CSV table of C-alpha atoms in Angstrom, one decimal:
chain,number,residue,atom,x,y,z
L,1,MET,CA,103.9,166.8,121.1
L,2,PRO,CA,100.3,165.5,121.6
L,3,GLU,CA,99.9,161.8,119.3
L,4,HIS,CA,96.6,163.3,117.4
L,5,LEU,CA,99.2,165.6,115.8
L,6,MET,CA,102.1,163.2,115.2
L,7,VAL,CA,102.4,162.3,111.3
L,8,THR,CA,104.0,159.0,110.3
L,9,PRO,CA,106.9,159.2,109.1
L,10,ARG,CA,107.9,158.2,105.6
L,11,GLN,CA,108.7,154.3,104.7
L,12,TYR,CA,111.8,154.0,102.2
L,13,GLY,CA,113.2,150.8,102.5
L,14,VAL,CA,116.7,150.3,101.5
L,15,LEU,CA,117.0,154.1,100.8
L,16,ALA,CA,116.6,154.5,104.9
L,17,PHE,CA,120.4,154.2,104.8
L,18,LEU,CA,121.2,157.0,103.0
L,19,PRO,CA,122.1,159.4,105.6
L,20,LEU,CA,124.3,156.6,107.2
L,21,ALA,CA,125.9,156.1,103.9
L,22,SER,CA,126.8,159.5,103.7
L,23,PHE,CA,127.9,159.7,106.7
L,24,VAL,CA,130.7,157.0,106.5
L,25,LEU,CA,131.6,157.8,102.7
L,26,LEU,CA,132.3,161.6,104.1
L,27,PHE,CA,134.4,161.0,107.2
L,28,LEU,CA,136.6,158.3,104.8
L,29,GLY,CA,136.7,160.5,101.8
L,30,ALA,CA,138.0,163.5,103.9
L,31,GLY,CA,140.1,161.0,105.7
L,32,LEU,CA,141.6,159.3,102.4
L,33,TYR,CA,142.3,162.6,100.8
L,34,TYR,CA,144.1,164.1,103.2
L,35,GLN,CA,145.9,161.5,103.9
L,36,SER,CA,146.7,161.5,100.2
L,37,GLN,CA,148.4,165.3,100.4
L,38,GLY,CA,150.5,164.1,103.4
L,39,VAL,CA,148.6,166.3,106.0
L,40,ASP,CA,149.4,164.8,109.6
L,41,TYR,CA,146.6,163.8,111.5
L,42,ALA,CA,144.1,162.9,108.0
L,43,PHE,CA,141.4,161.2,109.5
L,44,TYR,CA,141.2,164.3,112.2
L,45,GLN,CA,141.1,167.3,109.7
L,46,LEU,CA,137.0,166.5,109.7
L,47,PRO,CA,136.3,165.7,113.0
L,48,ALA,CA,133.3,162.7,113.1
L,49,HIS,CA,131.2,163.9,115.3
L,50,ILE,CA,131.2,167.3,112.7
L,51,ALA,CA,130.9,165.0,109.7
L,52,VAL,CA,127.8,163.2,110.9
L,53,LEU,CA,125.5,166.7,110.7
L,54,PRO,CA,124.8,166.6,107.2
L,55,ALA,CA,124.0,163.0,107.4
L,56,LEU,CA,121.3,164.0,110.0
L,57,ILE,CA,120.2,166.9,108.1
L,58,ILE,CA,119.3,164.8,105.3
L,59,ALA,CA,117.4,162.2,108.0
L,60,MET,CA,115.4,164.8,109.2
L,61,LEU,CA,114.5,166.0,105.8
L,62,LEU,CA,114.0,162.0,105.0
L,63,HIS,CA,111.4,161.9,107.9
L,64,ARG,CA,109.1,164.0,106.1
L,65,THR,CA,107.5,165.0,109.1
L,66,SER,CA,107.6,168.3,111.4
L,67,MET,CA,110.2,169.8,112.5
L,68,GLN,CA,109.5,169.7,116.1
L,69,GLN,CA,108.8,166.0,115.3
L,70,ALA,CA,111.4,165.4,113.4
L,71,VAL,CA,113.8,166.9,116.5
L,72,GLU,CA,111.9,164.8,119.2
L,73,THR,CA,113.0,161.5,116.8
L,74,LEU,CA,116.6,162.7,117.3
L,75,ILE,CA,116.3,163.0,121.0
L,76,ARG,CA,114.9,160.0,121.2
L,77,GLY,CA,117.4,158.3,119.9
L,78,ALA,CA,119.9,160.1,121.4
L,79,GLY,CA,118.3,159.5,124.9
L,80,GLN,CA,118.3,155.8,125.0
L,81,ASN,CA,119.7,153.9,128.0
L,82,THR,CA,122.2,152.5,126.4
L,83,ILE,CA,123.3,155.8,125.0
L,84,LEU,CA,123.8,157.7,127.6
L,85,THR,CA,125.3,155.1,129.9
L,86,MET,CA,128.2,154.7,127.0
L,87,CYS,CA,128.3,158.9,127.3
L,88,LEU,CA,128.7,158.5,131.0
L,89,ILE,CA,131.8,155.8,130.9
L,90,TYR,CA,133.3,158.4,128.7
L,91,LEU,CA,133.4,161.0,130.8
L,92,LEU,CA,134.4,158.9,133.8
L,93,ALA,CA,137.0,157.3,131.6
L,94,GLY,CA,138.4,160.9,130.4
L,95,ALA,CA,138.9,161.6,134.1
L,96,PHE,CA,140.2,159.1,135.3
L,97,SER,CA,142.4,158.8,132.6
L,98,SER,CA,143.8,162.2,133.1
L,99,VAL,CA,144.0,162.3,136.7
L,100,ALA,CA,146.2,159.0,136.5
L,101,VAL,CA,148.9,160.6,134.3
L,102,ALA,CA,148.6,163.6,136.3
L,103,ALA,CA,149.3,162.1,139.7
L,104,GLY,CA,152.0,159.3,138.2
L,105,GLY,CA,150.3,156.7,138.6
L,106,VAL,CA,150.4,155.7,134.9
L,107,ASP,CA,154.2,155.5,134.6
L,108,ALA,CA,154.4,153.7,137.8
L,109,VAL,CA,152.1,150.9,136.4
L,110,VAL,CA,153.7,150.8,133.1
L,111,ASN,CA,157.4,150.6,134.9
L,112,ALA,CA,156.2,147.7,137.2
L,113,GLY,CA,154.8,145.9,134.4
L,114,LEU,CA,158.1,146.4,132.1
L,115,SER,CA,160.1,145.0,134.9
L,116,LEU,CA,158.1,142.1,135.8
L,117,VAL,CA,156.2,140.8,132.3
L,118,PRO,CA,159.2,139.3,129.4
L,119,PRO,CA,159.2,141.6,126.3
L,120,SER,CA,157.5,138.9,124.2
L,121,LEU,CA,154.8,139.0,126.4
L,122,LEU,CA,153.7,142.6,126.8
L,123,VAL,CA,151.4,142.5,124.0
L,124,ALA,CA,149.5,139.0,124.6
L,125,GLY,CA,149.5,140.0,128.8
L,126,LEU,CA,147.6,143.0,127.9
L,127,PHE,CA,145.1,140.9,125.7
L,128,VAL,CA,144.8,138.7,128.4
L,129,ILE,CA,144.1,141.5,131.2
L,130,ALA,CA,141.6,143.3,129.3
L,131,ALA,CA,139.8,139.5,128.9
L,132,LEU,CA,139.9,139.1,132.4
L,133,ILE,CA,138.6,142.6,133.2
L,134,ALA,CA,135.7,142.7,130.8
L,135,VAL,CA,134.3,139.1,131.9
L,136,ALA,CA,134.3,140.4,135.7
L,137,MET,CA,133.0,143.9,135.0
L,138,GLY,CA,130.6,142.9,131.9
L,139,THR,CA,131.6,145.9,129.4
L,140,SER,CA,134.0,146.8,127.1
L,141,MET,CA,134.1,150.4,127.4
L,142,GLY,CA,134.7,150.3,131.3
L,143,THR,CA,137.4,148.1,130.6
L,144,ILE,CA,139.2,150.0,127.8
L,145,GLY,CA,138.5,153.5,130.1
L,146,ALA,CA,140.5,151.3,132.8
L,147,LEU,CA,143.3,150.4,130.5
L,148,ALA,CA,143.8,152.4,127.8
L,149,PRO,CA,146.1,155.0,129.6
L,150,ILE,CA,148.1,152.5,130.8
L,151,ALA,CA,148.5,151.1,127.3
L,152,VAL,CA,149.1,154.5,125.7
L,153,VAL,CA,152.3,154.7,128.2
L,154,LEU,CA,153.6,151.3,127.3
L,155,ALA,CA,153.6,152.4,123.6
L,156,GLU,CA,155.5,155.7,124.3
L,157,GLN,CA,158.1,153.5,126.3
L,158,THR,CA,158.6,150.5,125.0
L,159,GLY,CA,158.5,151.5,121.1
L,160,LEU,CA,155.5,149.2,120.2
L,161,SER,CA,152.9,150.1,117.8
L,162,PRO,CA,150.0,151.9,119.3
L,163,VAL,CA,147.9,150.9,116.5
L,164,LEU,CA,149.2,147.4,117.7
L,165,LEU,CA,148.3,147.7,121.5
L,166,ALA,CA,145.1,150.0,121.1
L,167,GLY,CA,143.8,146.6,118.8
L,168,ALA,CA,145.5,144.5,121.6
L,169,LEU,CA,143.2,145.8,124.2
L,170,LEU,CA,140.2,146.4,121.9
L,171,GLY,CA,140.3,142.4,121.1
L,172,GLY,CA,140.0,141.6,124.9
L,173,ALA,CA,137.9,143.9,125.8
L,174,MET,CA,135.3,142.4,123.3
L,175,PHE,CA,136.5,138.8,124.0
L,176,GLY,CA,135.4,139.6,127.8
L,177,ASP,CA,132.7,141.4,127.2
L,178,ASN,CA,131.1,138.8,125.4
L,179,LEU,CA,131.4,136.1,127.7
L,180,SER,CA,130.5,138.0,131.0
L,181,ILE,CA,127.0,137.0,132.5
L,182,ILE,CA,126.8,140.5,133.5
L,183,SER,CA,127.4,141.8,129.6
L,184,ASP,CA,124.2,144.1,128.8
L,185,THR,CA,124.3,142.0,125.2
L,186,THR,CA,124.6,138.3,127.1
L,187,ILE,CA,121.0,139.6,128.8
L,188,ALA,CA,119.8,140.9,126.0
L,189,SER,CA,120.5,137.9,124.2
L,190,THR,CA,119.7,135.4,126.4
L,191,ARG,CA,116.4,136.8,127.4
L,192,THR,CA,115.1,138.0,123.8
L,193,GLN,CA,115.9,133.9,122.5
L,194,GLY,CA,114.2,132.8,126.0
L,195,ALA,CA,118.0,131.0,126.6
L,196,ARG,CA,119.6,130.3,129.7
L,197,MET,CA,123.1,132.5,130.1
L,198,LYS,CA,125.4,129.8,131.1
L,199,ASP,CA,123.9,127.6,127.9
L,200,LYS,CA,124.6,130.3,126.1
L,201,PHE,CA,127.8,131.1,127.3
L,202,ARG,CA,128.9,127.5,126.1
L,203,GLU,CA,127.9,128.1,123.1
L,204,ASN,CA,130.3,131.5,123.0
L,205,LEU,CA,133.1,129.9,124.6
L,206,LYS,CA,133.1,127.4,121.5
L,207,LEU,CA,134.0,130.1,119.3
L,208,ALA,CA,135.5,132.8,121.5
L,209,LEU,CA,138.3,130.5,122.8
L,210,PRO,CA,140.3,129.0,119.6
L,211,ALA,CA,139.8,132.4,117.9
L,212,ALA,CA,141.6,134.1,121.2
L,213,ALA,CA,144.0,131.2,121.0
L,214,VAL,CA,145.0,131.8,117.8
L,215,VAL,CA,145.2,135.8,118.3
L,216,LEU,CA,147.3,135.3,121.6
L,217,PHE,CA,149.7,133.0,119.3
L,218,GLY,CA,150.3,135.7,117.2
L,219,TYR,CA,150.7,138.5,120.1
L,220,ILE,CA,153.4,136.0,121.5
L,221,TRP,CA,155.3,135.4,117.8
L,222,PHE,CA,154.9,138.8,116.3
L,223,GLY,CA,154.8,140.9,119.6
L,224,SER,CA,158.0,141.3,120.8
L,225,VAL,CA,159.7,144.5,121.5
L,226,PRO,CA,161.6,146.6,119.3
L,227,ALA,CA,164.0,148.1,121.5
L,228,GLU,CA,166.0,146.8,124.7
L,229,ILE,CA,163.8,147.9,127.6
L,230,ASN,CA,165.1,150.2,130.7
L,231,PRO,CA,162.2,150.4,133.2
L,232,GLN,CA,163.0,153.6,135.1
L,233,ALA,CA,162.6,153.8,139.4
L,234,PHE,CA,158.9,153.7,140.4
L,235,SER,CA,157.2,153.5,144.0
L,236,TRP,CA,155.2,150.2,144.1
L,237,SER,CA,152.4,152.3,146.3
L,238,ALA,CA,151.8,154.2,142.8
L,239,VAL,CA,151.0,150.6,141.6
L,240,LEU,CA,148.1,150.5,144.6
L,241,PRO,CA,145.4,152.3,143.2
L,242,TYR,CA,145.7,150.1,140.3
L,243,ALA,CA,146.0,147.1,142.1
L,244,ALA,CA,143.0,148.0,144.3
L,245,ILE,CA,140.4,148.9,140.6
L,246,LEU,CA,141.8,145.5,138.8
L,247,VAL,CA,140.6,143.6,141.8
L,248,LEU,CA,137.6,145.1,142.2
L,249,ALA,CA,136.9,144.6,138.6
L,250,VAL,CA,137.4,141.1,138.9
L,251,ALA,CA,134.8,140.9,142.4
L,252,GLY,CA,132.5,142.0,140.2
L,253,LEU,CA,131.9,146.2,141.5
L,254,ASN,CA,129.7,148.0,138.9
L,255,VAL,CA,131.6,149.6,136.0
L,256,PHE,CA,130.7,153.5,137.4
L,257,ALA,CA,132.2,152.5,140.9
L,258,VAL,CA,135.0,151.1,139.4
L,259,LEU,CA,135.8,154.2,137.9
L,260,SER,CA,134.8,156.6,140.1
L,261,LEU,CA,136.6,154.8,142.7
L,262,GLY,CA,140.0,154.7,140.6
L,263,ILE,CA,139.7,158.8,140.0
L,264,VAL,CA,139.5,159.2,144.3
L,265,LEU,CA,142.3,156.3,144.9
L,266,ALA,CA,144.6,157.6,141.9
L,267,ALA,CA,144.5,161.5,143.3
L,268,LEU,CA,145.2,160.1,147.0
L,269,GLN,CA,147.8,158.1,146.5
L,270,GLY,CA,149.4,161.3,144.3
L,271,ALA,CA,149.0,163.5,146.8
L,272,PHE,CA,150.4,161.3,150.0
L,273,PHE,CA,153.0,159.4,148.4
L,274,GLY,CA,154.4,162.1,145.4
L,275,ASP,CA,154.0,165.5,144.9
L,276,TYR,CA,150.7,165.9,143.1
L,277,PRO,CA,148.7,168.8,144.9
L,278,LEU,CA,144.6,168.0,145.2
L,279,GLY,CA,143.3,171.2,144.5
L,280,ASN,CA,144.3,170.7,140.8
L,281,LEU,CA,142.0,167.2,140.8
L,282,GLY,CA,138.9,169.4,139.7
L,283,GLN,CA,140.5,170.9,136.9
L,284,ASP,CA,142.2,167.4,135.7
L,285,MET,CA,138.6,166.0,136.1
L,286,ALA,CA,137.6,168.5,133.8
L,287,SER,CA,140.5,168.2,131.6
L,288,GLY,CA,139.2,164.6,131.3
L,289,PHE,CA,135.8,165.0,130.6
L,290,ALA,CA,136.6,167.9,128.0
L,291,SER,CA,138.9,165.2,126.1
L,292,MET,CA,136.1,162.9,125.4
L,293,GLN,CA,133.9,165.5,124.0
L,294,GLU,CA,134.0,164.8,120.5
L,295,ILE,CA,133.0,160.6,121.1
L,296,PHE,CA,130.7,161.7,123.5
L,297,LEU,CA,128.9,164.0,120.8
L,298,LEU,CA,129.1,161.4,118.1
L,299,SER,CA,127.9,158.3,120.2
L,300,MET,CA,124.9,160.5,120.4
L,301,PHE,CA,124.4,161.4,117.1
L,302,ILE,CA,124.9,158.1,116.0
L,303,GLY,CA,121.8,156.9,118.6
L,304,GLY,CA,119.6,159.8,116.7
L,305,LEU,CA,120.6,158.1,113.6
L,306,GLY,CA,119.6,154.8,114.1
L,307,GLU,CA,116.8,156.0,115.7
L,308,PHE,CA,115.3,157.4,111.9
L,309,ILE,CA,116.8,154.9,110.2
L,310,LYS,CA,114.3,152.3,112.4
L,311,GLN,CA,111.3,154.7,112.0
L,312,GLN,CA,111.5,155.1,108.6
L,313,GLY,CA,111.6,151.5,107.7
L,314,GLY,CA,115.5,150.8,107.0
L,315,LEU,CA,115.8,148.0,109.5
L,316,GLY,CA,112.3,146.5,108.8
L,317,TRP,CA,113.8,146.5,105.6
L,318,LEU,CA,116.8,144.2,106.5
L,319,SER,CA,114.9,142.0,108.7
L,320,SER,CA,112.7,140.9,105.8
L,321,ARG,CA,114.9,141.0,102.8
L,322,LEU,CA,117.6,138.6,104.8
L,323,SER,CA,114.8,136.8,106.5
L,324,ALA,CA,113.2,136.0,102.8
L,325,PHE,CA,116.7,135.3,101.3
L,326,PHE,CA,117.9,132.6,103.8
L,327,ASP,CA,114.3,131.2,102.9
L,328,LYS,CA,115.2,130.4,99.6
L,329,VAL,CA,118.8,130.2,100.2
L,330,LYS,CA,119.3,125.8,98.8
L,331,MET,CA,121.0,124.4,102.4
L,332,LYS,CA,119.5,123.2,105.2
L,333,ALA,CA,117.3,124.4,107.3
L,334,GLU,CA,119.2,125.2,110.4
L,335,ARG,CA,122.5,126.6,108.6
L,336,SER,CA,120.0,129.0,106.2
L,337,GLY,CA,118.4,130.1,110.2
L,338,GLN,CA,122.0,130.7,111.5
L,339,LEU,CA,123.0,132.6,108.4
L,340,GLY,CA,120.2,134.8,109.0
L,341,ILE,CA,120.7,135.6,112.4
L,342,ALA,CA,123.8,136.3,112.0
L,343,SER,CA,123.3,138.6,109.2
L,344,LEU,CA,120.5,140.6,110.5
L,345,VAL,CA,122.3,141.5,114.1
L,346,PHE,CA,125.6,142.2,112.1
L,347,GLY,CA,123.7,144.2,109.5
L,348,THR,CA,121.7,146.1,112.2
L,349,ASN,CA,124.8,146.4,114.6
L,350,LEU,CA,126.2,148.3,111.6
L,351,CYS,CA,123.1,150.8,111.5
L,352,VAL,CA,123.4,151.8,115.3
L,353,ALA,CA,126.8,151.1,116.3
L,354,ASN,CA,125.2,149.7,119.4
L,355,ASN,CA,125.5,145.8,119.8
L,356,THR,CA,123.4,145.8,122.8
L,357,VAL,CA,120.8,148.0,121.0
L,358,ALA,CA,121.5,145.9,117.9
L,359,ILE,CA,120.7,142.6,120.0
L,360,VAL,CA,117.9,144.1,120.8
L,361,ILE,CA,116.3,145.4,117.8
L,362,SER,CA,116.9,141.9,116.0
L,363,GLY,CA,116.0,139.9,119.1
L,364,ASP,CA,111.8,139.1,117.9
L,365,ILE,CA,113.0,138.5,114.3
L,366,SER,CA,115.8,136.4,115.5
L,367,ARG,CA,113.8,134.1,118.0
L,368,LYS,CA,111.1,133.8,114.8
L,369,LEU,CA,114.2,132.9,112.8
L,370,ALA,CA,115.3,129.6,115.2
L,371,GLU,CA,112.0,128.9,115.8
L,372,ASN,CA,111.1,128.2,111.9
L,373,HIS,CA,114.7,126.2,111.7
L,374,GLY,CA,114.5,124.5,114.2
L,375,ILE,CA,117.9,125.7,116.2
L,376,THR,CA,118.0,125.6,119.9
L,377,PRO,CA,117.7,129.1,121.7
L,378,LYS,CA,121.3,128.7,123.4
L,379,ARG,CA,122.5,128.7,119.8
L,380,SER,CA,120.5,132.0,118.7
L,381,ALA,CA,121.5,133.7,121.8
L,382,SER,CA,125.2,132.9,121.2
L,383,LEU,CA,124.6,134.0,117.7
L,384,LEU,CA,123.7,137.0,118.3
L,385,ASP,CA,125.9,138.0,121.1
L,386,ILE,CA,128.7,137.1,118.9
L,387,PHE,CA,127.9,138.7,115.6
L,388,ALA,CA,127.2,141.6,117.4
L,389,CYS,CA,130.3,141.6,118.8
L,390,ILE,CA,132.2,141.0,115.8
L,391,SER,CA,130.5,143.9,113.8
L,392,GLN,CA,130.9,146.5,117.3
L,393,GLY,CA,134.8,145.5,117.3
L,394,LEU,CA,135.3,146.4,113.7
L,395,LEU,CA,133.2,149.4,113.6
L,396,PRO,CA,134.9,152.8,112.8
L,397,TYR,CA,132.5,154.9,114.7
L,398,GLY,CA,131.3,152.0,117.2
L,399,ALA,CA,132.2,153.4,121.0
L,400,GLN,CA,134.9,151.2,121.6
L,401,ALA,CA,136.9,152.3,118.4
L,402,LEU,CA,136.2,156.2,119.0
L,403,LEU,CA,137.1,155.8,122.8
L,404,LEU,CA,140.7,154.0,121.9
L,405,ALA,CA,141.3,156.5,118.7
L,406,ALA,CA,140.9,159.3,121.6
L,407,SER,CA,143.2,157.7,123.7
L,408,PHE,CA,146.2,156.9,121.6
L,409,GLY,CA,145.7,160.2,119.3
L,410,LEU,CA,145.1,157.3,116.5
L,411,SER,CA,142.3,157.3,113.3
L,412,PRO,CA,139.4,155.0,113.9
L,413,TRP,CA,140.1,153.2,110.9
L,414,GLN,CA,143.7,152.2,112.8
L,415,VAL,CA,142.3,150.9,115.5
L,416,VAL,CA,139.7,148.5,113.6
L,417,SER,CA,142.6,147.5,111.4
L,418,ALA,CA,144.4,146.0,114.2
L,419,SER,CA,141.5,144.4,115.3
L,420,PHE,CA,142.7,140.9,115.2
L,421,TYR,CA,141.0,139.0,117.7
L,422,CYS,CA,137.5,140.5,116.2
L,423,MET,CA,138.7,139.2,112.7
L,424,ALA,CA,139.6,135.6,113.8
L,425,LEU,CA,136.4,135.4,115.5
L,426,ALA,CA,134.6,136.4,112.3
L,427,VAL,CA,136.6,133.4,110.5
L,428,VAL,CA,136.2,130.6,113.4
L,429,ALA,CA,132.2,131.7,113.3
L,430,LEU,CA,132.0,131.4,109.9
L,431,LEU,CA,133.7,128.2,109.8
L,432,TRP,CA,131.5,127.0,112.7
L,433,LEU,CA,128.1,128.0,110.4
L,434,LEU,CA,129.7,126.5,106.9
L,435,LEU,CA,131.2,123.1,108.3
L,436,LYS,CA,129.2,122.4,111.6
L,437,PRO,CA,125.6,120.9,111.7
L,438,ILE,CA,123.4,121.1,114.5
L,439,THR,CA,121.0,118.7,115.5
L,440,ALA,CA,117.4,120.3,115.8
L,441,THR,CA,115.8,120.0,119.1
L,442,SER,CA,112.8,121.6,120.6
L,443,PRO,CA,113.6,125.2,122.0
L,444,ASP,CA,114.4,124.7,125.3
L,445,LEU,CA,112.6,127.9,126.7
L,446,GLN,CA,113.8,128.4,130.0
L,447,ASN,CA,115.2,131.9,131.7
């Protein structure tokens, strides 16, 4: 549409969040209702990508522009680089899962793990492996896509709670993504705050390690297998594709290359060392793509919804209110500023359901808060990354929870209910903010 024909969207402030609130209430309300009626898969009776449609309609009506301009806003939000990147990861993760299961690689890896790892360390081991891969790959989504098929079969063969395993995988992936120096969130937080990556990494480590240690202890203490394990016979050749994927991931290979190579290696292994017909590769990949349809669409719709909230003044209202509130709070300037940054990015992520986008949106305001309250760039960058991670890991309509829910056949609400690492990180980070004063110094603006 020509610029001179475009109408400025109406500004609503807090009412801009009405569409998002309607989606959450409708999705949650329908799930709780069906659950009270004893219906199986209660939270799947009203699919999330359908529940979000009324919210989009409300957002378009509130926009008070032409239909064409409203649709362009929706497309702009849905077509963001980060949204499309996630959607492509969804497709590759679905294809990898489908081909790996059909070729027998997942069963082999699970049985190899059961024969080597003590029962008490299975859940803790999954958390650690997910953390290492996410650090190397710089993406929680790619990590979940690579490990979810293994975790699903692990739950089936050991009797471990699928919810517990999904939560462990989510926590490990978020831990690694939060610390990785090649993660989008790290890049966004350091660039917007003018901090160095190594400095931000050290700041994050102070909070992430204690939270991870607590969770690991809990997994070791409570994560024992409820039944005796009897691993089935397996071929080590079927494990090789996964070993190659893990090595390449740790070496820092791009997530798209890792998942694509995983598909090829899983199929070739099944064809040459098993009875997998290569002619089925196309059908299995298509089946994997189809299994990701719901979260693919929901991610795009949520991206569009976030764009409406932004244009209708919701994020601006949230930022100004938080800034004003923490300026009036009677506590040391450093503490109020830090709480302001943490609250800003946490709340923004609830709206856009994408931690990288939330950091980018909150970056300029956070930098001003940091400068006004004597907070170093490395600390403000760390706060942005930490609290965006916490919010994303506890969000039932976030990409990570949706992918795990689709993989395990769970409700997204069940997945985030076991996101113990993000819960522990929230406690540690808040205690750090409230109890640990910082020394105000001149901002170090080195990039």
